[in-house]
PDB file of C-alpha atoms in Angstrom:
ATOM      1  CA  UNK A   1       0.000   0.000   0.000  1.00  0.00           C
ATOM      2  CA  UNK A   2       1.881   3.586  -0.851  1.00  0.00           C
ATOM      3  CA  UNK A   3       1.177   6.345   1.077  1.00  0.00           C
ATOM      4  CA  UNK A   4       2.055   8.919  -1.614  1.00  0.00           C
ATOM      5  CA  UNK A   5      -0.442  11.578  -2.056  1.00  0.00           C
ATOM      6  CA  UNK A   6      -3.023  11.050  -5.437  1.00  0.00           C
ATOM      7  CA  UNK A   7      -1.749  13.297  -8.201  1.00  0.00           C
ATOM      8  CA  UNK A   8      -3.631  16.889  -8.734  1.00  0.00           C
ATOM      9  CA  UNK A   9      -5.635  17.206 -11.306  1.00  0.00           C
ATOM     10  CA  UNK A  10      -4.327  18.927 -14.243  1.00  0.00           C
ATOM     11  CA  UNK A  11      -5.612  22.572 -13.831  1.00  0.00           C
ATOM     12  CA  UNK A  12      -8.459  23.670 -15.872  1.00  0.00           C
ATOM     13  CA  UNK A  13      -7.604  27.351 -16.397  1.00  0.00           C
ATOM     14  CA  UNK A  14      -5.235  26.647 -19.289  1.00  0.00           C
ATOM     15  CA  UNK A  15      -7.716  27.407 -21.980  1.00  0.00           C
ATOM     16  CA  UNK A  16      -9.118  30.408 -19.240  1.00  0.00           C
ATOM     17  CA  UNK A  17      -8.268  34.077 -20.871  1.00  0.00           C
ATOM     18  CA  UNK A  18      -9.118  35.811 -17.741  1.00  0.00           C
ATOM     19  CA  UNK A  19      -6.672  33.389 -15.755  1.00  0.00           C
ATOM     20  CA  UNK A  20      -3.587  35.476 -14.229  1.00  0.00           C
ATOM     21  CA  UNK A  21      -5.485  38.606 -15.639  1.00  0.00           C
ATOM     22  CA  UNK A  22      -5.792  41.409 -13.083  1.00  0.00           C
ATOM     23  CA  UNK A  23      -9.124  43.202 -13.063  1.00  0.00           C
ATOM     24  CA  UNK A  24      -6.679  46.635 -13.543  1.00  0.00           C
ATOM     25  CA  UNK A  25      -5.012  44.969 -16.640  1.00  0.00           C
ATOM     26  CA  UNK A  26      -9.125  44.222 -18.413  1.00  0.00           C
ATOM     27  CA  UNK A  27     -10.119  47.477 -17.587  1.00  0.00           C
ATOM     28  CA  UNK A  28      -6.627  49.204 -19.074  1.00  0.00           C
ATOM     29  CA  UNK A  29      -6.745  47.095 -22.356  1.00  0.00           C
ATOM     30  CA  UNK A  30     -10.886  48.011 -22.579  1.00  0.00           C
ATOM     31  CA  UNK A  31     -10.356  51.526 -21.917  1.00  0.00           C
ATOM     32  CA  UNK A  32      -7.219  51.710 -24.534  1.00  0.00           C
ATOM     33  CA  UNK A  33      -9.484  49.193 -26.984  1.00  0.00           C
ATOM     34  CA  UNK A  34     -12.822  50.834 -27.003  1.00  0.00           C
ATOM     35  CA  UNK A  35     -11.985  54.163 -25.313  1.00  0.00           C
ATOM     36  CA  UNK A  36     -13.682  55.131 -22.153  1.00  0.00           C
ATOM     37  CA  UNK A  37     -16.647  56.143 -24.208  1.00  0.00           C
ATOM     38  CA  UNK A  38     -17.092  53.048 -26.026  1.00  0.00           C
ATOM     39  CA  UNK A  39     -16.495  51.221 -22.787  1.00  0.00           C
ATOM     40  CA  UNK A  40     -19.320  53.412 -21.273  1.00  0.00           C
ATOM     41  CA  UNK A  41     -21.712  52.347 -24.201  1.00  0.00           C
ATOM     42  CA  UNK A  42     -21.015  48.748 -23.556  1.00  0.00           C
ATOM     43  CA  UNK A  43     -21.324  48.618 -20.057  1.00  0.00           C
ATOM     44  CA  UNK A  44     -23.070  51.531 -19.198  1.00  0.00           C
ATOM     45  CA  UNK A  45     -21.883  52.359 -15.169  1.00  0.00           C
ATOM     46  CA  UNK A  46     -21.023  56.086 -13.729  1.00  0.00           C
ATOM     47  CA  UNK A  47     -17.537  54.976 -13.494  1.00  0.00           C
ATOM     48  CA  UNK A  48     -17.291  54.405 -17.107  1.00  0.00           C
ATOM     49  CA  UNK A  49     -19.256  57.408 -18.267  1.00  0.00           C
ATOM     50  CA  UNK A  50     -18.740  60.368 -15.520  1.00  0.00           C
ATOM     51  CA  UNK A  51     -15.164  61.379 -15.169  1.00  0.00           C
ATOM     52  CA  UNK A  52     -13.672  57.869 -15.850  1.00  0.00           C
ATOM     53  CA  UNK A  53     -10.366  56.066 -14.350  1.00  0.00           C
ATOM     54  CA  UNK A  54      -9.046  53.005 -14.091  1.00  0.00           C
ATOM     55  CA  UNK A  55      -9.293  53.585  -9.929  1.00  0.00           C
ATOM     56  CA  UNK A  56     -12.828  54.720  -9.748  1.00  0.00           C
ATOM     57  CA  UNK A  57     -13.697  51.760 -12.358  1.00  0.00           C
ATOM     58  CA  UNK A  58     -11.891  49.528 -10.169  1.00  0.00           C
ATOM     59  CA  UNK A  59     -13.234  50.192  -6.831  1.00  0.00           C
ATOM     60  CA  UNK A  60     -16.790  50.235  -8.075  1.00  0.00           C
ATOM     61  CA  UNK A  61     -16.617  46.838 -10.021  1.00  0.00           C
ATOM     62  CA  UNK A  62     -14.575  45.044  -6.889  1.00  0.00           C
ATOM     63  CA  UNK A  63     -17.771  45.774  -4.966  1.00  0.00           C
ATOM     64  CA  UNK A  64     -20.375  44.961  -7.956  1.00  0.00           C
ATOM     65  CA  UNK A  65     -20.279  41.477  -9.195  1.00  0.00           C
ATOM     66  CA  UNK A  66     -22.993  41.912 -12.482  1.00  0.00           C
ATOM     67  CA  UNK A  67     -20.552  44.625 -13.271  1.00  0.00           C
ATOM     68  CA  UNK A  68     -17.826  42.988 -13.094  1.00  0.00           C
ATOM     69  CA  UNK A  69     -18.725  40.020 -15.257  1.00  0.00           C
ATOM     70  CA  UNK A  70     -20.074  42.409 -17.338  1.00  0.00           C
ATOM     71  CA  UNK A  71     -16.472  43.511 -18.083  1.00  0.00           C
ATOM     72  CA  UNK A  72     -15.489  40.095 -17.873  1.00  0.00           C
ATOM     73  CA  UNK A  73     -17.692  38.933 -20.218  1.00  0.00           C
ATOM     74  CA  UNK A  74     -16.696  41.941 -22.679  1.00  0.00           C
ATOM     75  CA  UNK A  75     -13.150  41.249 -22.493  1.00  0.00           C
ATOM     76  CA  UNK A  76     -13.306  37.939 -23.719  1.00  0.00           C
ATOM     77  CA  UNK A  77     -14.952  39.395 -26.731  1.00  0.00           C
ATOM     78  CA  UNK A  78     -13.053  41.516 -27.213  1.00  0.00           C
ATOM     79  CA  UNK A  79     -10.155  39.049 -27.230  1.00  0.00           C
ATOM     80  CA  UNK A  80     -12.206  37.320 -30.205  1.00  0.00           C
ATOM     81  CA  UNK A  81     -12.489  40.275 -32.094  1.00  0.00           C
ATOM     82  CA  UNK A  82      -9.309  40.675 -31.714  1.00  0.00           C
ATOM     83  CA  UNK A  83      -7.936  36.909 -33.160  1.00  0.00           C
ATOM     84  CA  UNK A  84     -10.499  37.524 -35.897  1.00  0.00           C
ATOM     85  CA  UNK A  85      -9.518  40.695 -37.410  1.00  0.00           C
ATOM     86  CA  UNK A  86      -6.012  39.548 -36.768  1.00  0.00           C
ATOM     87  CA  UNK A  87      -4.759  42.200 -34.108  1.00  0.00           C
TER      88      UNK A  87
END
């Protein structure tokens, strides 16, 4: 009988885009993508719309969960828009 621990199991966030991705580094490449305008039409929140930054943006969608998939969910299309036009 061993008494070696079982193996993990291999981790599933290879294929995951937002894996390792900081919530400041998706709302930088958004706001440089789109613009903080776009970004505001997309997801339409104050922080995105009146007087934007990347700190108001961030405290707001640390404490707002829709919002923040939202974003989430926006940055992984615009990572597909981005393979498909070839950027």
């Amino acid at each position: 009988m061993s008494t070696e621990a079982p193996k993990p199991a291999p981790a599933k966030q290879a294929n995951n885009p937002l894996h390792g991705k900081t919530l400041e580094a998706i709302v930088t490449e958004l706001a440089e993508y789109y613009g903080w305008d776009g970004l505001g039409e997309r997801v339409p929140v104050r922080c995105f719309t009146f007087e934007p930054s990347v700190g108001s943006s961030l405290k707001f969608l640390r404490k707002t969960p829709w919002a923040r998939e939202k974003v989430e969910g926006l940055y992984l299309f615009m990572l597909r828009e981005m393979r498909r036009s070839g950027r």
